């Protein structure tokens, strides 16, 4: 029950943090001079198309870009009435993308879920790969097992993701007939969910997951190895041995449990690095995630689109940290009962 | 001897890597039901020998030769060549082991009950449920007042003594024939040590198991062992019955060990009042409370009163010792005396830089004045391994304080470093070495040299000898005495070790629960203690003589909670008896 209370408490601190993050995102985005529309006006003027200027001026008012920054922010979030009354992110209106000339929600709509899907798959990949390899490398430290896994790990860390992506594309297609590009076969796009569509998505996921996950998995594996090595020399492991606990169990049951903490605590850190890492990969692989959209939006100062995507990524990160905090409390009694009366 | 011994170790040699063996040709026997003590200083190979018996040595240690024959009565088993799988069945079942560090020998993330019942699940085919009943019985036997609660607890929720009891329960749960106890009480307070040792003895009498007791403490040996094996540098120096070895040691090394063993005085000069004309440091009505921040699910913090109304006066050129067990508040006093922690409002710390100079009030100094004060009052820490940076050369360690206080030129600082090394009897040629090249005793000399760098007038020594071997302890104490005379220093000396204190101190205060319970000159205090807690500390202080056995009743009375002390001493809730001068120079917290 206590843990539930903690989870709820943690959820509200997360919301508060998200609010602070949204302000930071908004103000940092507005640090470079000008905005999408003022750039457009300048461009129109220099090319002599003065007739378009009036329309753009109208847009400026329509989206409150003529207001002071703090007011713009409050309108964007939805705490302050805009030209058409309250309508902001908390009211479900994510704003207008000037670049695509569509509402933001239409552009990111399906991409959001695909982003979550790709990154969840990558996180799973990181853990599934790092856990056994890290344990193996620690238990067999300074043997060929350790060295080989370290070598592969460093290769994974050192290879640029997009390069890896291109290579895997070529060989994956040549030898395993894996599909190239996209997150599903073209005929399923915009179609309702079906078994065939799910299968298509899964097949398309293989290469992106691998590409996005390798670096994270390599880093995670080294971290787990180091932590576990530390734990393996602790006296309680000796106690277990002296008790007659079989060797495999004496590693898995005691030291691994303790070494697991940083492993779990990393969920939160993993997400942002995966997502920012996956932007380029998405461009190269042609994935319909929010990555490519973010890149264009940032380049052209398309502020509502960029702001929403950044906020979304921040939200994912905060959810990740919240999950790892709650998991840590579940896993480690010292965190849970640290102040319990004796 | 008509029956074959329970355990025979024959010609055991062990080495790390390809180097020379660190254990050479060790042989000894353990008969059923007897206690054999392996005695020696650190690095003598006691622990390695024990681990070799169970074959739980670290991976880089190799058993070069030798046999270990275990005979629980139904045939001989050779442990060194036994297949790992078979040996595993013996571990924890017929031979079990207790380790030195109760704080780290239990998994921090598993409940105590689960860790203890695992032994029964492994060796007796019990399920968790059926094991629980046996475990609870054993918990009760080792002295837990509420076994159910301990069963559910995690190790970090128990004190050191309680954890060691849990370890003992775990080692005893399968009724082993042989218990190997590796320094089982070294990390514990003296009164707890006495209780744990007697517990092991009682259990041994009940079950008839044999015990191998590893220790460096001859007092422990005298009180528990039947036979003694003295080890040094991986070889056996001497072996025999306790009486033989302690009363008539033949080997020079054993004699040295016995001579180095600490003793507390039994005779006192007539009592005399304490008169202080020239104080250097005075703590007056010093208290310190900490807000205990609760864990993540506890709502409000608790206030812990670590030190309560302490008055201490250190005389110039003398040593004032504060004695107490862990949690008594003695280290907090030291920090407050140095200005490293501030006392609760109302407490005053006075420091006289010179005789009849106006005193500084340390608690209200501004940062600049405090720095000036700290030049004159320095600290020597307990752990010579942790308190010296492993990445700094000796010369940097010694000149850093001078640099911080911007004293002297580079070459002057260097000269000062050489001088400091000479003062603590270290070779000035060692200036360019790193701390890892030094032994524990040498490191502590370095710490002392560093503390002396700024020519302080007062040294606060926080357990400066506790981490050292006995023979080294003596040398460091001698050094401290010497420099006190030659440099005219005064010491505030914090320790839990009565023997050390009795040697170096001019005045001793005994602390318990943040209060001074008794204070007198050491000869008076130790030969005629008045307070039950002081009596318990003295009774628990084991001496290397077969006639002196632990007086467990005295320990039990005094080491209990202050509420349970005899009426005139007892604390009633927040009511504490006043510190009364019962005789000239002898203060006791007693209600008259």
mmCIF file of C-alpha atoms in Angstrom, chain A residues 13-201:
data_model
loop_
_atom_site.group_PDB
_atom_site.id
_atom_site.type_symbol
_atom_site.label_atom_id
_atom_site.label_comp_id
_atom_site.label_asym_id
_atom_site.label_seq_id
_atom_site.Cartn_x
_atom_site.Cartn_y
_atom_site.Cartn_z
ATOM 1 C CA UNK A 13 6.092 15.463 -8.692
ATOM 2 C CA UNK A 14 6.470 14.278 -12.270
ATOM 3 C CA UNK A 15 3.674 16.574 -13.418
ATOM 4 C CA UNK A 16 5.301 19.497 -11.625
ATOM 5 C CA UNK A 17 8.641 18.723 -13.249
ATOM 6 C CA UNK A 18 6.966 18.489 -16.620
ATOM 7 C CA UNK A 19 5.593 21.981 -16.171
ATOM 8 C CA UNK A 20 9.055 23.360 -15.427
ATOM 9 C CA UNK A 21 10.446 21.469 -18.414
ATOM 10 C CA UNK A 22 7.764 22.911 -20.687
ATOM 11 C CA UNK A 23 8.749 26.447 -19.698
ATOM 12 C CA UNK A 24 12.428 25.687 -20.275
ATOM 13 C CA UNK A 25 11.694 24.118 -23.658
ATOM 14 C CA UNK A 26 9.608 27.050 -24.735
ATOM 15 C CA UNK A 27 12.059 29.746 -23.721
ATOM 16 C CA UNK A 28 15.124 27.957 -25.066
ATOM 17 C CA UNK A 29 13.371 27.442 -28.391
ATOM 18 C CA UNK A 30 12.702 31.146 -28.558
ATOM 19 C CA UNK A 31 16.276 32.138 -27.758
ATOM 20 C CA UNK A 32 17.391 32.454 -31.412
ATOM 21 C CA UNK A 33 16.119 35.714 -32.873
ATOM 22 C CA UNK A 34 12.961 35.679 -34.939
ATOM 23 C CA UNK A 35 10.364 33.004 -35.469
ATOM 24 C CA UNK A 36 8.989 31.072 -38.413
ATOM 25 C CA UNK A 37 6.591 33.816 -39.450
ATOM 26 C CA UNK A 38 8.983 36.766 -39.137
ATOM 27 C CA UNK A 39 11.452 34.777 -41.229
ATOM 28 C CA UNK A 40 8.705 34.224 -43.775
ATOM 29 C CA UNK A 41 7.832 37.924 -43.839
ATOM 30 C CA UNK A 42 11.455 38.844 -44.400
ATOM 31 C CA UNK A 43 11.630 36.349 -47.212
ATOM 32 C CA UNK A 44 8.432 37.621 -48.835
ATOM 33 C CA UNK A 45 9.607 41.224 -48.629
ATOM 34 C CA UNK A 46 12.998 40.493 -50.114
ATOM 35 C CA UNK A 47 11.376 38.685 -53.016
ATOM 36 C CA UNK A 48 8.887 41.534 -53.509
ATOM 37 C CA UNK A 49 5.764 39.547 -52.699
ATOM 38 C CA UNK A 50 4.344 42.233 -50.403
ATOM 39 C CA UNK A 51 0.815 41.016 -50.976
ATOM 40 C CA UNK A 52 1.514 37.859 -48.938
ATOM 41 C CA UNK A 53 2.743 39.897 -45.993
ATOM 42 C CA UNK A 54 -0.718 40.882 -44.858
ATOM 43 C CA UNK A 55 -1.770 37.258 -44.659
ATOM 44 C CA UNK A 56 1.268 36.377 -42.594
ATOM 45 C CA UNK A 57 0.679 39.341 -40.291
ATOM 46 C CA UNK A 58 -2.785 37.934 -39.752
ATOM 47 C CA UNK A 59 -1.269 34.563 -38.847
ATOM 48 C CA UNK A 60 1.028 36.270 -36.342
ATOM 49 C CA UNK A 61 -1.947 37.624 -34.509
ATOM 50 C CA UNK A 62 -3.894 34.427 -34.887
ATOM 51 C CA UNK A 63 -1.120 32.494 -33.095
ATOM 52 C CA UNK A 64 -0.255 35.282 -30.644
ATOM 53 C CA UNK A 65 3.312 35.564 -31.858
ATOM 54 C CA UNK A 66 2.995 39.314 -31.413
ATOM 55 C CA UNK A 67 2.516 38.897 -27.658
ATOM 56 C CA UNK A 68 5.303 39.017 -25.054
ATOM 57 C CA UNK A 69 7.101 35.707 -24.606
ATOM 58 C CA UNK A 70 5.686 34.830 -21.196
ATOM 59 C CA UNK A 71 2.166 35.345 -22.504
ATOM 60 C CA UNK A 72 2.933 33.243 -25.553
ATOM 61 C CA UNK A 73 4.046 30.471 -23.246
ATOM 62 C CA UNK A 74 0.929 30.632 -21.101
ATOM 63 C CA UNK A 75 -1.264 30.628 -24.192
ATOM 64 C CA UNK A 76 0.668 27.690 -25.619
ATOM 65 C CA UNK A 77 0.220 25.644 -22.465
ATOM 66 C CA UNK A 78 -3.414 26.796 -22.157
ATOM 67 C CA UNK A 79 -3.309 28.820 -18.942
ATOM 68 C CA UNK A 80 -4.105 32.092 -20.717
ATOM 69 C CA UNK A 81 -6.859 32.771 -23.225
ATOM 70 C CA UNK A 82 -5.575 33.153 -26.802
ATOM 71 C CA UNK A 83 -7.374 35.005 -29.596
ATOM 72 C CA UNK A 84 -9.999 32.240 -29.610
ATOM 73 C CA UNK A 85 -10.311 31.652 -25.889
ATOM 74 C CA UNK A 86 -8.588 28.926 -23.924
ATOM 75 C CA UNK A 87 -6.977 26.430 -26.200
ATOM 76 C CA UNK A 88 -3.573 25.027 -25.411
ATOM 77 C CA UNK A 89 -1.746 21.798 -24.808
ATOM 78 C CA UNK A 90 -3.652 20.970 -21.643
ATOM 79 C CA UNK A 91 -6.878 21.408 -23.609
ATOM 80 C CA UNK A 92 -5.689 18.992 -26.260
ATOM 81 C CA UNK A 93 -4.776 21.592 -28.846
ATOM 82 C CA UNK A 94 -1.133 21.127 -29.755
ATOM 83 C CA UNK A 95 -0.942 24.112 -32.093
ATOM 84 C CA UNK A 96 -0.310 24.660 -35.787
ATOM 85 C CA UNK A 97 2.685 23.645 -37.831
ATOM 86 C CA UNK A 98 3.578 26.437 -40.246
ATOM 87 C CA UNK A 99 6.033 24.304 -42.122
ATOM 88 C CA UNK A 100 3.527 21.571 -42.968
ATOM 89 C CA UNK A 101 0.530 23.920 -42.857
ATOM 90 C CA UNK A 102 -1.409 21.377 -40.764
ATOM 91 C CA UNK A 103 -2.329 21.025 -37.104
ATOM 92 C CA UNK A 104 0.514 19.527 -35.077
ATOM 93 C CA UNK A 105 -1.690 16.707 -33.904
ATOM 94 C CA UNK A 106 -2.236 15.577 -37.467
ATOM 95 C CA UNK A 107 1.483 15.458 -38.207
ATOM 96 C CA UNK A 108 2.612 13.670 -35.073
ATOM 97 C CA UNK A 109 -0.530 11.597 -34.479
ATOM 98 C CA UNK A 110 0.453 8.116 -35.556
ATOM 99 C CA UNK A 111 4.151 8.926 -35.368
ATOM 100 C CA UNK A 112 3.904 9.291 -31.584
ATOM 101 C CA UNK A 113 2.854 5.709 -31.090
ATOM 102 C CA UNK A 114 5.408 4.407 -33.518
ATOM 103 C CA UNK A 115 8.074 6.385 -31.671
ATOM 104 C CA UNK A 116 7.027 4.872 -28.381
ATOM 105 C CA UNK A 117 6.981 1.457 -30.001
ATOM 106 C CA UNK A 118 10.427 1.739 -31.574
ATOM 107 C CA UNK A 119 11.983 3.050 -28.393
ATOM 108 C CA UNK A 120 10.316 0.517 -26.138
ATOM 109 C CA UNK A 121 11.597 -2.199 -28.419
ATOM 110 C CA UNK A 122 15.055 -0.653 -28.192
ATOM 111 C CA UNK A 123 14.898 -0.508 -24.373
ATOM 112 C CA UNK A 124 13.821 -4.127 -24.251
ATOM 113 C CA UNK A 125 16.643 -5.018 -26.607
ATOM 114 C CA UNK A 126 19.140 -3.176 -24.402
ATOM 115 C CA UNK A 127 18.056 -5.091 -21.314
ATOM 116 C CA UNK A 128 17.705 -8.475 -22.937
ATOM 117 C CA UNK A 129 21.165 -8.232 -24.443
ATOM 118 C CA UNK A 130 22.974 -6.450 -21.609
ATOM 119 C CA UNK A 131 21.733 -8.600 -18.744
ATOM 120 C CA UNK A 132 23.125 -12.010 -19.738
ATOM 121 C CA UNK A 133 26.254 -10.609 -21.377
ATOM 122 C CA UNK A 134 27.042 -8.358 -18.427
ATOM 123 C CA UNK A 135 26.630 -11.168 -15.929
ATOM 124 C CA UNK A 136 28.701 -13.513 -18.041
ATOM 125 C CA UNK A 137 31.446 -10.943 -18.472
ATOM 126 C CA UNK A 138 31.587 -10.328 -14.711
ATOM 127 C CA UNK A 139 31.567 -13.964 -13.652
ATOM 128 C CA UNK A 140 34.134 -14.903 -16.263
ATOM 129 C CA UNK A 141 36.064 -11.669 -15.883
ATOM 130 C CA UNK A 142 39.488 -11.573 -17.486
ATOM 131 C CA UNK A 143 38.820 -14.594 -19.662
ATOM 132 C CA UNK A 144 38.118 -14.714 -23.382
ATOM 133 C CA UNK A 145 34.384 -14.432 -22.686
ATOM 134 C CA UNK A 146 34.940 -11.087 -20.999
ATOM 135 C CA UNK A 147 37.313 -9.793 -23.644
ATOM 136 C CA UNK A 148 35.113 -10.861 -26.548
ATOM 137 C CA UNK A 149 32.015 -9.261 -25.102
ATOM 138 C CA UNK A 150 33.973 -6.095 -24.332
ATOM 139 C CA UNK A 151 35.271 -5.985 -27.905
ATOM 140 C CA UNK A 152 31.804 -6.418 -29.376
ATOM 141 C CA UNK A 153 30.487 -3.861 -26.915
ATOM 142 C CA UNK A 154 33.070 -1.263 -27.862
ATOM 143 C CA UNK A 155 32.418 -1.894 -31.535
ATOM 144 C CA UNK A 156 28.752 -1.272 -30.842
ATOM 145 C CA UNK A 157 29.573 1.934 -28.989
ATOM 146 C CA UNK A 158 32.012 3.200 -31.571
ATOM 147 C CA UNK A 159 30.083 2.535 -34.770
ATOM 148 C CA UNK A 160 27.915 5.480 -35.820
ATOM 149 C CA UNK A 161 24.313 4.387 -35.762
ATOM 150 C CA UNK A 162 23.446 5.533 -39.265
ATOM 151 C CA UNK A 163 26.401 3.635 -40.687
ATOM 152 C CA UNK A 164 25.299 0.535 -38.847
ATOM 153 C CA UNK A 165 21.824 1.140 -40.197
ATOM 154 C CA UNK A 166 22.981 1.308 -43.798
ATOM 155 C CA UNK A 167 25.119 -1.797 -43.429
ATOM 156 C CA UNK A 168 22.357 -3.787 -41.827
ATOM 157 C CA UNK A 169 19.951 -2.687 -44.508
ATOM 158 C CA UNK A 170 22.141 -3.962 -47.232
ATOM 159 C CA UNK A 171 23.075 -7.275 -45.659
ATOM 160 C CA UNK A 172 19.729 -7.795 -43.965
ATOM 161 C CA UNK A 173 17.983 -7.472 -47.277
ATOM 162 C CA UNK A 174 20.518 -9.506 -49.189
ATOM 163 C CA UNK A 175 20.667 -12.506 -46.850
ATOM 164 C CA UNK A 176 17.491 -12.469 -44.759
ATOM 165 C CA UNK A 177 15.194 -10.637 -47.109
ATOM 166 C CA UNK A 178 14.436 -8.081 -44.419
ATOM 167 C CA UNK A 179 12.401 -5.106 -45.639
ATOM 168 C CA UNK A 180 14.161 -1.834 -46.313
ATOM 169 C CA UNK A 181 12.951 1.376 -44.713
ATOM 170 C CA UNK A 182 9.718 2.343 -43.051
ATOM 171 C CA UNK A 183 8.001 0.791 -40.104
ATOM 172 C CA UNK A 184 5.479 -1.213 -42.117
ATOM 173 C CA UNK A 185 4.849 -2.265 -45.660
ATOM 174 C CA UNK A 186 3.416 0.694 -47.668
ATOM 175 C CA UNK A 187 0.072 -1.013 -48.242
ATOM 176 C CA UNK A 188 -0.718 -0.965 -44.491
ATOM 177 C CA UNK A 189 -0.195 2.734 -43.981
ATOM 178 C CA UNK A 190 -3.333 4.386 -42.764
ATOM 179 C CA UNK A 191 -5.062 1.017 -42.597
ATOM 180 C CA UNK A 192 -6.812 -0.171 -39.412
ATOM 181 C CA UNK A 193 -4.893 -2.583 -37.153
ATOM 182 C CA UNK A 194 -4.837 -6.188 -38.331
ATOM 183 C CA UNK A 195 -2.781 -9.278 -37.729
ATOM 184 C CA UNK A 196 -0.961 -8.812 -41.018
ATOM 185 C CA UNK A 197 -0.180 -5.200 -40.168
ATOM 186 C CA UNK A 198 1.207 -6.137 -36.753
ATOM 187 C CA UNK A 199 3.397 -8.747 -38.378
ATOM 188 C CA UNK A 200 4.613 -6.275 -40.930
ATOM 189 C CA UNK A 201 5.469 -3.766 -38.196
#
